[in-house]
PDB file of C-alpha atoms in Angstrom:
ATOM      1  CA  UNK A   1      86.466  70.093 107.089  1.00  0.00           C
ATOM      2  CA  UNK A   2      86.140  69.346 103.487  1.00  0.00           C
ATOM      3  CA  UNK A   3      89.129  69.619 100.262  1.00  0.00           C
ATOM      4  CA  UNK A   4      87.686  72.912  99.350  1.00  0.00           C
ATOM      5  CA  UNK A   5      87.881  74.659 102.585  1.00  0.00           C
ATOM      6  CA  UNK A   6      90.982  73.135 104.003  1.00  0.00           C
ATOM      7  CA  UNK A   7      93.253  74.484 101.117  1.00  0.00           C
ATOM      8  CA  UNK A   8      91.561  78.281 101.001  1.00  0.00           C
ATOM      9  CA  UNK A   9      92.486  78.012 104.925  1.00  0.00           C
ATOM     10  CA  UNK A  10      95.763  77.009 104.065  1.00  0.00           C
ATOM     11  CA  UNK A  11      96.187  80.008 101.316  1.00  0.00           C
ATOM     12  CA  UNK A  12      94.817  82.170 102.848  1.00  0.00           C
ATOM     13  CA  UNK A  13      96.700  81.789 106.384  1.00  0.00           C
ATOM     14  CA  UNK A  14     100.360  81.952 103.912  1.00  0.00           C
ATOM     15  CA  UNK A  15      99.380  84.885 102.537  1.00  0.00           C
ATOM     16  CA  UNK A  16      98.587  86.971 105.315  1.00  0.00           C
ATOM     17  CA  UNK A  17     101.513  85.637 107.290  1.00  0.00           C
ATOM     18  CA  UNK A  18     103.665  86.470 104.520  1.00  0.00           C
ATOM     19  CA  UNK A  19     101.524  90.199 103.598  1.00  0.00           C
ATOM     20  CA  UNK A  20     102.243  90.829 107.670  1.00  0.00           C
ATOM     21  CA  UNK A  21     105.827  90.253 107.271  1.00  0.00           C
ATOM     22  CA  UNK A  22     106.344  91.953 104.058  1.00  0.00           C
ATOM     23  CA  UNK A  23     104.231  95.132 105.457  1.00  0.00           C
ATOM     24  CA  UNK A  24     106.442  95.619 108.509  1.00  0.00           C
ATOM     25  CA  UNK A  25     109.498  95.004 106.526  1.00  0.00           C
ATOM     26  CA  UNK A  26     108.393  98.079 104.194  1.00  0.00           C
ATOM     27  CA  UNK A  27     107.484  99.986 107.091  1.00  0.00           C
ATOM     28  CA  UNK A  28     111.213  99.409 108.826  1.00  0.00           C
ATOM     29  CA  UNK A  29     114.078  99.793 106.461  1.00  0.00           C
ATOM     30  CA  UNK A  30     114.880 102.891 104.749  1.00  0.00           C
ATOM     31  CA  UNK A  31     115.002 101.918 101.059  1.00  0.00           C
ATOM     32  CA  UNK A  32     111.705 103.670  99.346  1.00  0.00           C
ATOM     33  CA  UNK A  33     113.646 105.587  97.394  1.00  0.00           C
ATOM     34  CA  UNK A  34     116.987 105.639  95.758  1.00  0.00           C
ATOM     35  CA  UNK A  35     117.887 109.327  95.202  1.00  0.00           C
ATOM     36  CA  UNK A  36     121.594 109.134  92.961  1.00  0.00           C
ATOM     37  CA  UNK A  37     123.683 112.495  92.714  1.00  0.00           C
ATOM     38  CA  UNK A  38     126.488 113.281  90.093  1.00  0.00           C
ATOM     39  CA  UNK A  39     128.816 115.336  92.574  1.00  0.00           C
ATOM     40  CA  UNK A  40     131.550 115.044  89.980  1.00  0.00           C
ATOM     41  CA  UNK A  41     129.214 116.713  87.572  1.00  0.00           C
ATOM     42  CA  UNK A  42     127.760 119.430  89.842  1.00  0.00           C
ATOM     43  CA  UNK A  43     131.486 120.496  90.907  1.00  0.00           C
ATOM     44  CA  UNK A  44     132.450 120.673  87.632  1.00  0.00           C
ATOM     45  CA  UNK A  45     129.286 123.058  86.949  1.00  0.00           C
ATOM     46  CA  UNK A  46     130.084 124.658  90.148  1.00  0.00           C
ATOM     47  CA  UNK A  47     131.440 128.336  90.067  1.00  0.00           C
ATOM     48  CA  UNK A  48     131.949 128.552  93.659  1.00  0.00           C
ATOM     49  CA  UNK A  49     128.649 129.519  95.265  1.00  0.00           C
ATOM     50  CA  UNK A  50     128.026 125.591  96.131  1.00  0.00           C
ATOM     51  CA  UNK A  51     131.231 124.835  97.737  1.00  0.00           C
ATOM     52  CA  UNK A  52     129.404 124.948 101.512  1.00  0.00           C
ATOM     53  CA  UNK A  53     126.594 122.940 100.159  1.00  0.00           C
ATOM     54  CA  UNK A  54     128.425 120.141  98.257  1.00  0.00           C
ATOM     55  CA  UNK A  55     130.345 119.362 101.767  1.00  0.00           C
ATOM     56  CA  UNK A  56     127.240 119.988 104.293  1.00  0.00           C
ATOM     57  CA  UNK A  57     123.975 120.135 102.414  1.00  0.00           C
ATOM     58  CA  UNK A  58     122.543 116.127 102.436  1.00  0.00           C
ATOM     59  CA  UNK A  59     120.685 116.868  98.673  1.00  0.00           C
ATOM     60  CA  UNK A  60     124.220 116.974  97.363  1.00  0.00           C
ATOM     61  CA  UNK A  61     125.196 113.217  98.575  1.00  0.00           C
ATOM     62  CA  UNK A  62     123.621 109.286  97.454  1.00  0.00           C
ATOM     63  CA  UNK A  63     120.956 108.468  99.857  1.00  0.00           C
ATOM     64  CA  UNK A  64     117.859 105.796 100.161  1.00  0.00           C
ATOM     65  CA  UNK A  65     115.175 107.055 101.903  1.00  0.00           C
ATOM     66  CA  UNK A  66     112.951 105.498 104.013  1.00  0.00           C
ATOM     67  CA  UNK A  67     109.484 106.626 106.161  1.00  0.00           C
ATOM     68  CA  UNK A  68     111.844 107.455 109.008  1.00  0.00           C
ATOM     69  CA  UNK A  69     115.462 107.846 107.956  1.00  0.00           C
ATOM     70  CA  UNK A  70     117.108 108.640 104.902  1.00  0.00           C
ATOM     71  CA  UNK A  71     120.594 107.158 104.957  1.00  0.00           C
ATOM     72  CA  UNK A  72     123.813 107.445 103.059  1.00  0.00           C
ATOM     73  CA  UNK A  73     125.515 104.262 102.212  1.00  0.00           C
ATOM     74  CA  UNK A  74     129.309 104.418 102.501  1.00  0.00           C
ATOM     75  CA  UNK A  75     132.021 105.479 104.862  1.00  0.00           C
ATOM     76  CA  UNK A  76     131.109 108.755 106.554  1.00  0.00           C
ATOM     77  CA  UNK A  77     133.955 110.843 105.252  1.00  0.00           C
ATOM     78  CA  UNK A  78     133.131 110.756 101.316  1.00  0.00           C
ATOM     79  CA  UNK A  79     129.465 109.483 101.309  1.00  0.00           C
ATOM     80  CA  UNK A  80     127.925 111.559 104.067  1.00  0.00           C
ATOM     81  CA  UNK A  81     127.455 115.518 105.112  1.00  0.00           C
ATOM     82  CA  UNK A  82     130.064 116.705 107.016  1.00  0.00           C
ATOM     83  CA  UNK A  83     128.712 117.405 110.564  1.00  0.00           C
ATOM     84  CA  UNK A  84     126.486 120.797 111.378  1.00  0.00           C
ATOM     85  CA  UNK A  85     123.414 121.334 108.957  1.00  0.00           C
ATOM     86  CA  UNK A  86     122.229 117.465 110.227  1.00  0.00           C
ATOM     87  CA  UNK A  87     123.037 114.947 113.018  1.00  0.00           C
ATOM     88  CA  UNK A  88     124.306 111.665 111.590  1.00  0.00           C
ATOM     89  CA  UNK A  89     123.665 108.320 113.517  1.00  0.00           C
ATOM     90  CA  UNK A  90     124.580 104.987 112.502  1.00  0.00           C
ATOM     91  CA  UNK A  91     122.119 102.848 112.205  1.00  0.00           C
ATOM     92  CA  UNK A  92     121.651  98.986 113.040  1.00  0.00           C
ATOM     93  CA  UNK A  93     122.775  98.419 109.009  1.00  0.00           C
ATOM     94  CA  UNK A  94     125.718 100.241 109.969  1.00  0.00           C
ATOM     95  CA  UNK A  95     124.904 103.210 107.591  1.00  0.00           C
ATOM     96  CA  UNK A  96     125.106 106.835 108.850  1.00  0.00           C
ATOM     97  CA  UNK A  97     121.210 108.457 108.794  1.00  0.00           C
ATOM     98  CA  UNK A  98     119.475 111.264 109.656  1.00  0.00           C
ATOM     99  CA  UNK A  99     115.945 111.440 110.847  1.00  0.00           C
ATOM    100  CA  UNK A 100     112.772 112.280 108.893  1.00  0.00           C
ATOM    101  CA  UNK A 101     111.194 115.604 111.069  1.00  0.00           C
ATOM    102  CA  UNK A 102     107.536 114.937 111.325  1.00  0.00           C
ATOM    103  CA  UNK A 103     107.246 117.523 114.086  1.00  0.00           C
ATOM    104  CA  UNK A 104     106.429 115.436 116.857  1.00  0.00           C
ATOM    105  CA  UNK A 105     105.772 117.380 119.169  1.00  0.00           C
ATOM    106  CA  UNK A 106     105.885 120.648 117.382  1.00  0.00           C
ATOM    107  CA  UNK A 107     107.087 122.830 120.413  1.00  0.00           C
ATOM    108  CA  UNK A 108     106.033 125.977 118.023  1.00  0.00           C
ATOM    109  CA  UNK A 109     108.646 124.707 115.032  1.00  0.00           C
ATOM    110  CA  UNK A 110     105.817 125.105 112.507  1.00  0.00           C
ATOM    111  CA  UNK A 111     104.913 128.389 113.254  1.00  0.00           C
ATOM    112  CA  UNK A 112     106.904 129.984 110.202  1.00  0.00           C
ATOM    113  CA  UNK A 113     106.194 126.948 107.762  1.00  0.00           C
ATOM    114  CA  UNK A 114     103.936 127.985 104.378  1.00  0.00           C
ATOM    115  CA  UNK A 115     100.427 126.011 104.706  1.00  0.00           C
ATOM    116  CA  UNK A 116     101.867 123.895 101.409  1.00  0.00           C
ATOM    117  CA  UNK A 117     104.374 123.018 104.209  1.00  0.00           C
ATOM    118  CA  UNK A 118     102.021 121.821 106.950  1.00  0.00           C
ATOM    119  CA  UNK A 119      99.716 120.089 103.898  1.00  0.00           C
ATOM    120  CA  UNK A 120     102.914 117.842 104.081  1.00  0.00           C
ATOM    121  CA  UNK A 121     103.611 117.063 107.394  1.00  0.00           C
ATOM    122  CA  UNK A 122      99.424 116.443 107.973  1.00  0.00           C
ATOM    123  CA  UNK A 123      99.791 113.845 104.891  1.00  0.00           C
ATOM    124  CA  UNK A 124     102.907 112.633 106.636  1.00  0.00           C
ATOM    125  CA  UNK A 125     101.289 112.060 110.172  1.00  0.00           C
ATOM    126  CA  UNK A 126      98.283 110.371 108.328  1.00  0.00           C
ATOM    127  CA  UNK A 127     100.447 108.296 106.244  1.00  0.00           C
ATOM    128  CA  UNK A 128     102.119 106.722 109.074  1.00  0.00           C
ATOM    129  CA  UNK A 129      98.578 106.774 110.957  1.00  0.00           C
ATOM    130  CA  UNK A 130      97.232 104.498 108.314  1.00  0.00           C
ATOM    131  CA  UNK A 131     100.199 101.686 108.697  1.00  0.00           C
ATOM    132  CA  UNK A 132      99.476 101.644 111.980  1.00  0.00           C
ATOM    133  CA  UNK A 133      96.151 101.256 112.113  1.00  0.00           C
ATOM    134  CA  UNK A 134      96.340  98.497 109.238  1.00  0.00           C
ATOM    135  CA  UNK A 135      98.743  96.307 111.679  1.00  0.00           C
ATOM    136  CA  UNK A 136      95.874  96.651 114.037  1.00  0.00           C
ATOM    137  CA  UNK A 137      93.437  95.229 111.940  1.00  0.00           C
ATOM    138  CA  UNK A 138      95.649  92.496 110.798  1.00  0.00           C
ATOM    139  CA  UNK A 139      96.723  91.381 114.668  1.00  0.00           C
ATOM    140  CA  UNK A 140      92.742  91.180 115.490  1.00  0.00           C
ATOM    141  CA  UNK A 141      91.853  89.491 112.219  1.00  0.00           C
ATOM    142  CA  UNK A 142      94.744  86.930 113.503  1.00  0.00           C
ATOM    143  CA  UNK A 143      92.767  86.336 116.394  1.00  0.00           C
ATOM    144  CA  UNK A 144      89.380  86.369 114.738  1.00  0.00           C
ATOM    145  CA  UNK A 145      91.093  83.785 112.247  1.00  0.00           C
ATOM    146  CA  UNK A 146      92.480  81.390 115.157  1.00  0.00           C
ATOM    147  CA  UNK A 147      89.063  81.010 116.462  1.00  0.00           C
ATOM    148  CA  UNK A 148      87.535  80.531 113.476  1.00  0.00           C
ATOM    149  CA  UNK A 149      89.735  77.443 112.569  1.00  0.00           C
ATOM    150  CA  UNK A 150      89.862  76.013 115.798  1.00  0.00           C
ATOM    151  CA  UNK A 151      86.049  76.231 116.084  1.00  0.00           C
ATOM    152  CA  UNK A 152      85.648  75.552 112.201  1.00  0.00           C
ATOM    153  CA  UNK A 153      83.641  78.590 112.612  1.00  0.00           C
ATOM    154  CA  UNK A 154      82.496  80.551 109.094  1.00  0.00           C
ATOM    155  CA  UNK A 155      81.162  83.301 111.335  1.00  0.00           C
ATOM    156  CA  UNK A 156      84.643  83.820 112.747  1.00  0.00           C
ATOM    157  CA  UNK A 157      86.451  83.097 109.445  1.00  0.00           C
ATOM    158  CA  UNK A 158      84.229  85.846 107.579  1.00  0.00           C
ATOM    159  CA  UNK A 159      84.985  88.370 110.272  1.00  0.00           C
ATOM    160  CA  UNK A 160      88.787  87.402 109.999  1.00  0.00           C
ATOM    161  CA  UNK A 161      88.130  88.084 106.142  1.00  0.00           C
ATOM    162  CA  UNK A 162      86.664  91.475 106.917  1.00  0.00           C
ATOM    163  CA  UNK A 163      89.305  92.366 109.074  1.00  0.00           C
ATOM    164  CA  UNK A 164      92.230  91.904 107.115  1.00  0.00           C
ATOM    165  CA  UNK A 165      90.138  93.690 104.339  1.00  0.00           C
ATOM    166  CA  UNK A 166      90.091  96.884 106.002  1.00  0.00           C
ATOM    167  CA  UNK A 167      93.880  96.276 107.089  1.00  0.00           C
ATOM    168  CA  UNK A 168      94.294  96.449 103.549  1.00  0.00           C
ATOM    169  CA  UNK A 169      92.471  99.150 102.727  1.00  0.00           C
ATOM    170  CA  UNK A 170      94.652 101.074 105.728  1.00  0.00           C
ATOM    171  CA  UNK A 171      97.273 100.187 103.990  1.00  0.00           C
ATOM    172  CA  UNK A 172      96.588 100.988 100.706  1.00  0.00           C
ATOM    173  CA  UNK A 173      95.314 104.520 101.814  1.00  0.00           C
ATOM    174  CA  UNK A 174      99.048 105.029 103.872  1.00  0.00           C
ATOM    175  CA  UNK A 175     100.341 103.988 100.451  1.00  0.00           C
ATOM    176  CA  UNK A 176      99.047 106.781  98.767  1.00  0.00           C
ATOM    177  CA  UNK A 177      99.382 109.519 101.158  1.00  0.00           C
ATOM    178  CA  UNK A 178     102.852 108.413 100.624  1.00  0.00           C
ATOM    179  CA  UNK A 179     102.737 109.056  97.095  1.00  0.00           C
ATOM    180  CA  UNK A 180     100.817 112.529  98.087  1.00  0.00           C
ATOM    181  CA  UNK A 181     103.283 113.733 100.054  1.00  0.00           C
ATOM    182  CA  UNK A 182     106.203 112.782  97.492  1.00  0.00           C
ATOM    183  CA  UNK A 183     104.005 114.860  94.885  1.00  0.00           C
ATOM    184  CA  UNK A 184     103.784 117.806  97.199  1.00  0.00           C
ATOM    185  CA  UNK A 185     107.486 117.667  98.130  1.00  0.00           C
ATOM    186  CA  UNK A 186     108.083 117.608  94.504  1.00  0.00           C
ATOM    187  CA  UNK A 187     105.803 120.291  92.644  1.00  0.00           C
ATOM    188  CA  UNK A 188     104.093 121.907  95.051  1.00  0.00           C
ATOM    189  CA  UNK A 189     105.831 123.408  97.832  1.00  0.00           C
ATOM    190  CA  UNK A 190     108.502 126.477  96.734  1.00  0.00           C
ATOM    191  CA  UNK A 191     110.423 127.159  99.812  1.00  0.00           C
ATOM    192  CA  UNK A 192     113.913 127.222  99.421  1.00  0.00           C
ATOM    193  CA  UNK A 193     115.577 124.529 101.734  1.00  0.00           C
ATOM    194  CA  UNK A 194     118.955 123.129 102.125  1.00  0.00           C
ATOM    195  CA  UNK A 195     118.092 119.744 103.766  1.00  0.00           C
ATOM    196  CA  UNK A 196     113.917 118.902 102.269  1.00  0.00           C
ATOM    197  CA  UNK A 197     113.122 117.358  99.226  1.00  0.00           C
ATOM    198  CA  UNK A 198     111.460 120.095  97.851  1.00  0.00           C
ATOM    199  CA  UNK A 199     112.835 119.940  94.517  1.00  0.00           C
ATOM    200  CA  UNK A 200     111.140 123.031  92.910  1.00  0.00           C
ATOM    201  CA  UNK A 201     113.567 125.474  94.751  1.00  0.00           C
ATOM    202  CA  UNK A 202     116.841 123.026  94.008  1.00  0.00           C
ATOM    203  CA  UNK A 203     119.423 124.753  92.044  1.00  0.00           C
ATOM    204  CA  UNK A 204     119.318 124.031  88.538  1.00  0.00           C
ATOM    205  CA  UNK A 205     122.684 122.034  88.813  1.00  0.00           C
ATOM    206  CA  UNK A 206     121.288 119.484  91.438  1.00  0.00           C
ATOM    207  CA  UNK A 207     117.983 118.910  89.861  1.00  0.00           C
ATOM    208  CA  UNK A 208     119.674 118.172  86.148  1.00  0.00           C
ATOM    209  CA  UNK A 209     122.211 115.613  88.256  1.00  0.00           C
ATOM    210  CA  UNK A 210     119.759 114.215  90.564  1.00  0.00           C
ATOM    211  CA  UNK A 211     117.940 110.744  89.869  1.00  0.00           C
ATOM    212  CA  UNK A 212     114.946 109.635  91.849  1.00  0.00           C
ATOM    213  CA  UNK A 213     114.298 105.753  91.975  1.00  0.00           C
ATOM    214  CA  UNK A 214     111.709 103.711  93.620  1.00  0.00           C
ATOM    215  CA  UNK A 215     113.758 100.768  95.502  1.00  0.00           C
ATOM    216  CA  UNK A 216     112.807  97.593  96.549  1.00  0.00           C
ATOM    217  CA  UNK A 217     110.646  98.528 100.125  1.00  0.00           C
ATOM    218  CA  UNK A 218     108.420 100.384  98.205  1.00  0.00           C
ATOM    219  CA  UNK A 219     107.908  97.100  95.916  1.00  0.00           C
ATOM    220  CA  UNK A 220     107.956  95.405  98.993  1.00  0.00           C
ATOM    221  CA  UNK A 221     104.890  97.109 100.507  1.00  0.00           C
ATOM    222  CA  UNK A 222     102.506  96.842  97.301  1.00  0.00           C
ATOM    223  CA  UNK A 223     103.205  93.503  97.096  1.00  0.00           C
ATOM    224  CA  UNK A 224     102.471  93.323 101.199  1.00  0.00           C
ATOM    225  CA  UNK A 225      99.085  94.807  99.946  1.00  0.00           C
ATOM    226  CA  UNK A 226      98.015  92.493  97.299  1.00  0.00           C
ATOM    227  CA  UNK A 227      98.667  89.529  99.522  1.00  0.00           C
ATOM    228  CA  UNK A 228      96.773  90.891 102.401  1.00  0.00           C
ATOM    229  CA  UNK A 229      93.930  91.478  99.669  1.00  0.00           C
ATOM    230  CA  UNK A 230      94.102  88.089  98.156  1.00  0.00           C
ATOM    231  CA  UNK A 231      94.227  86.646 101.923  1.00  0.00           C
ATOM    232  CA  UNK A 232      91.010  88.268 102.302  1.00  0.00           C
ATOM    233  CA  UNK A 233      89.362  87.027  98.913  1.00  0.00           C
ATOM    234  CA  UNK A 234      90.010  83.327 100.564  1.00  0.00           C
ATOM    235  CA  UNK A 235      89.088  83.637 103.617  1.00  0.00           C
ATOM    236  CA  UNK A 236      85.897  84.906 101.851  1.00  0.00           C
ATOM    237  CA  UNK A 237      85.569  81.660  99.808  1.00  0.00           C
ATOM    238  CA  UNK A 238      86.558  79.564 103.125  1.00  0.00           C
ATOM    239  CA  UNK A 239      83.684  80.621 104.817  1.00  0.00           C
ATOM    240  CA  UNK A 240      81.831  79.782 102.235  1.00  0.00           C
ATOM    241  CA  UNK A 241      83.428  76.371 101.853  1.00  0.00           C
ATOM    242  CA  UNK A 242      82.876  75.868 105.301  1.00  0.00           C
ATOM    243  CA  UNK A 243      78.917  76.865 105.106  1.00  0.00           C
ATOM    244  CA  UNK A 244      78.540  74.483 101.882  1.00  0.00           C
ATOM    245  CA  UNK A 245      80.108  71.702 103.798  1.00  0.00           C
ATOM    246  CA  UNK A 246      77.880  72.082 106.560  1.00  0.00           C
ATOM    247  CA  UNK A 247      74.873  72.054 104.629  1.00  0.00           C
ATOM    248  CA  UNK A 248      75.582  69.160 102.781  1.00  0.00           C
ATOM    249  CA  UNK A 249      76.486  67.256 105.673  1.00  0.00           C
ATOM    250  CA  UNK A 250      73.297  68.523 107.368  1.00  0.00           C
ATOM    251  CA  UNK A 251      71.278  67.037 104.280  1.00  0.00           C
ATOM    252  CA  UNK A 252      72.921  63.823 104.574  1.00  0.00           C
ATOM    253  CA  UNK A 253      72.400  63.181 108.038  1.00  0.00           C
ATOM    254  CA  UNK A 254      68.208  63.976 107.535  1.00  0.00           C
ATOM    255  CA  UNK A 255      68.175  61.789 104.130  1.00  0.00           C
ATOM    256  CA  UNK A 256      69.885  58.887 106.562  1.00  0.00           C
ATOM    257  CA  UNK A 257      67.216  59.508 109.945  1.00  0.00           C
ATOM    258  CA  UNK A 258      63.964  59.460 107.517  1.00  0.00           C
ATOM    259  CA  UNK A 259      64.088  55.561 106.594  1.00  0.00           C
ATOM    260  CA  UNK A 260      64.695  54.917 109.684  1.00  0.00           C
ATOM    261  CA  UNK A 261      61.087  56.779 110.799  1.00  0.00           C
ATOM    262  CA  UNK A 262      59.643  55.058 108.490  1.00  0.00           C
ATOM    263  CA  UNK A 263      60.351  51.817 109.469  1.00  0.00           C
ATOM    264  CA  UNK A 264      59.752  52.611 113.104  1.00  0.00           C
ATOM    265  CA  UNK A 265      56.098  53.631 111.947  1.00  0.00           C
ATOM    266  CA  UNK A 266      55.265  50.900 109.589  1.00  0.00           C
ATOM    267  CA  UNK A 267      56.149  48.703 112.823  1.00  0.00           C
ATOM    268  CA  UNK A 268      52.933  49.799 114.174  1.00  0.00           C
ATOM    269  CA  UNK A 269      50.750  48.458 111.994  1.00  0.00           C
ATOM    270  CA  UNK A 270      49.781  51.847 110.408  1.00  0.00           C
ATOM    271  CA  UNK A 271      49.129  55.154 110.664  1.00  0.00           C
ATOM    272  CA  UNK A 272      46.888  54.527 113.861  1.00  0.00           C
ATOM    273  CA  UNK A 273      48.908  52.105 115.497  1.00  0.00           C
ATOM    274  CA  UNK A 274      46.512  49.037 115.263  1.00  0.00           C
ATOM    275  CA  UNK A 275      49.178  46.346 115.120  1.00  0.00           C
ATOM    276  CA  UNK A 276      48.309  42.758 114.586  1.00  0.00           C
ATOM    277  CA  UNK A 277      44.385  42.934 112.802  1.00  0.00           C
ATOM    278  CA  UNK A 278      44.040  42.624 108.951  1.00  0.00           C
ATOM    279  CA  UNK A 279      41.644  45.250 107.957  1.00  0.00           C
ATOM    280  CA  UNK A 280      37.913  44.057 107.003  1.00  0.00           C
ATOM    281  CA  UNK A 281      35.903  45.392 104.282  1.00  0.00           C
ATOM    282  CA  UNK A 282      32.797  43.272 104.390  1.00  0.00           C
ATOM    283  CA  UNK A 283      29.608  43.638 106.479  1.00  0.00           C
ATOM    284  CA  UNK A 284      29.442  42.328 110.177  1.00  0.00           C
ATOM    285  CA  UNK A 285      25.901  41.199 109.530  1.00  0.00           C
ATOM    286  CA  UNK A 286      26.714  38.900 106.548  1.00  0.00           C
ATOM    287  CA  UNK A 287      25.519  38.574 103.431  1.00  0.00           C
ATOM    288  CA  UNK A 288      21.809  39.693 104.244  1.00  0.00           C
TER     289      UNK A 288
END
């Protein structure tokens, strides 16, 4: 295995390793988004209709929000709903969470939601769908890739490179349905709601005193993206590293085994193998 090929191997195994670990790290913790509330500002607004909802409602309390929690840092008493609009677990960060309802199995809970409603959860199901998926395609390009090094196979190493392409591209796509269903939460659906983020029917006190950030798993999973992108792009270019090399040592060993058949056949005296007699040019009769 040549320079070339050797250290696109080498890149290329890092950065799926690391694209893999970043991915499932994204997919696990429950810090996509930072959503920051003012209560001190929204009581002092407050003329008394939001006294229930400042104490039970979760959009009135700090929370990070993940694909399957959203959680409210803190101790339980002054950071988290009081108990009876949601059930509060603590989770293995030791923060008290709530789970995200993808209705799974519905059991006839959808029957009354709006079809902007069940656009969500479809987006939702697909989203998580898509993560899935990619990890599959990453575990059998893992497997593809193995072979192909052990084997110094550029068959094997361009199917690894394919693989972990379309894991990508799963992942990419569950990153935007992500983004879909935050825009649909946001501007599309109307429904008035005490526990969804569906921030057109907010009152006007909680949406002026409500701040949405991105956090760092979100960051986390683009940048699990581009690696598993750029591991593809040299696995690509090891393959090809691999084919050159081949080639070229190929051409080498045929430039070395034709002197060699030469030799052997000027041994013999010529082309017709008539070894030991000078050729004669003159007449057997003699001069007349």
């Amino acid at each position: 295995m040549g320079f070339c090929s050797a250290m696109t191997l080498a890149f290329a195994t890092i950065f799926s390793l690391v694209s893999v670990a970043l991915l499932a790290i994204s997919f696990s913790t429950d810090n996509w988004v930072t959503i920051s509330v003012d209560r001190n500002k929204i009581q002092e607004a407050d003329d008394g209709k939001l006294t229930e909802d400042l104490m039970q409602s979760p959009l009135y309390f700090t929370r990070t929000r993940g694909l399957f929690r959203e959680c409210f840092p803190g101790e339980k008493d002054k950071n988290a709903p009081k108990e009876g609009l949601v059930d509060l677990y603590m989770s293995p960060v030791e923060t008290y969470c709530r789970n995200i309802d993808y209705y799974i199995p519905e059991n006839g809970r959808t029957k009354n939601l709006s079809g902007e409603e069940m656009v969500r959860i479809h987006m939702a199901r697909a989203m998580i769908a898509m993560f899935i998926v990619g990890f599959f395609f990453i575990c059998v390009s893992f497997i593809a890739g193995v072979r192909g090094c052990w084997k110094t196979s550029p068959t094997d190493i361009t199917a690894s490179a394919v693989l972990i392409l379309i894991a990508c591209l799963f992942s990419a796509a569950g990153m935007g349905l992500w983004h879909g269903v935050e825009h649909w939460e946001m501007n599309k659906i109307n429904t008035e709601t005490r526990t969804e983020l569906f921030v057109k029917s907010w009152p006007q006190e909680l949406r002026n005193h409500s701040e949405f950030k991105y956090d760092w798993s979100y960051i986390v999973a683009w940048i699990g993206v581009g690696l598993s992108l750029l591991a593809a792009i040299l696995l690509s270019l090891a393959a090809v590293c691999i084919r050159t090399d081949r080639d070229r040592e190929e051409a080498e060993r045929i430039h070395y085994q034709m002197p060699v058949y030469q030799k052997q056949q000027a041994a013999y005296g010529g082309p017709y193998g008539y070894a030991g007699y000078p050729p004669y040019y003159g007449n057997q009769y003699g001069p007349y």
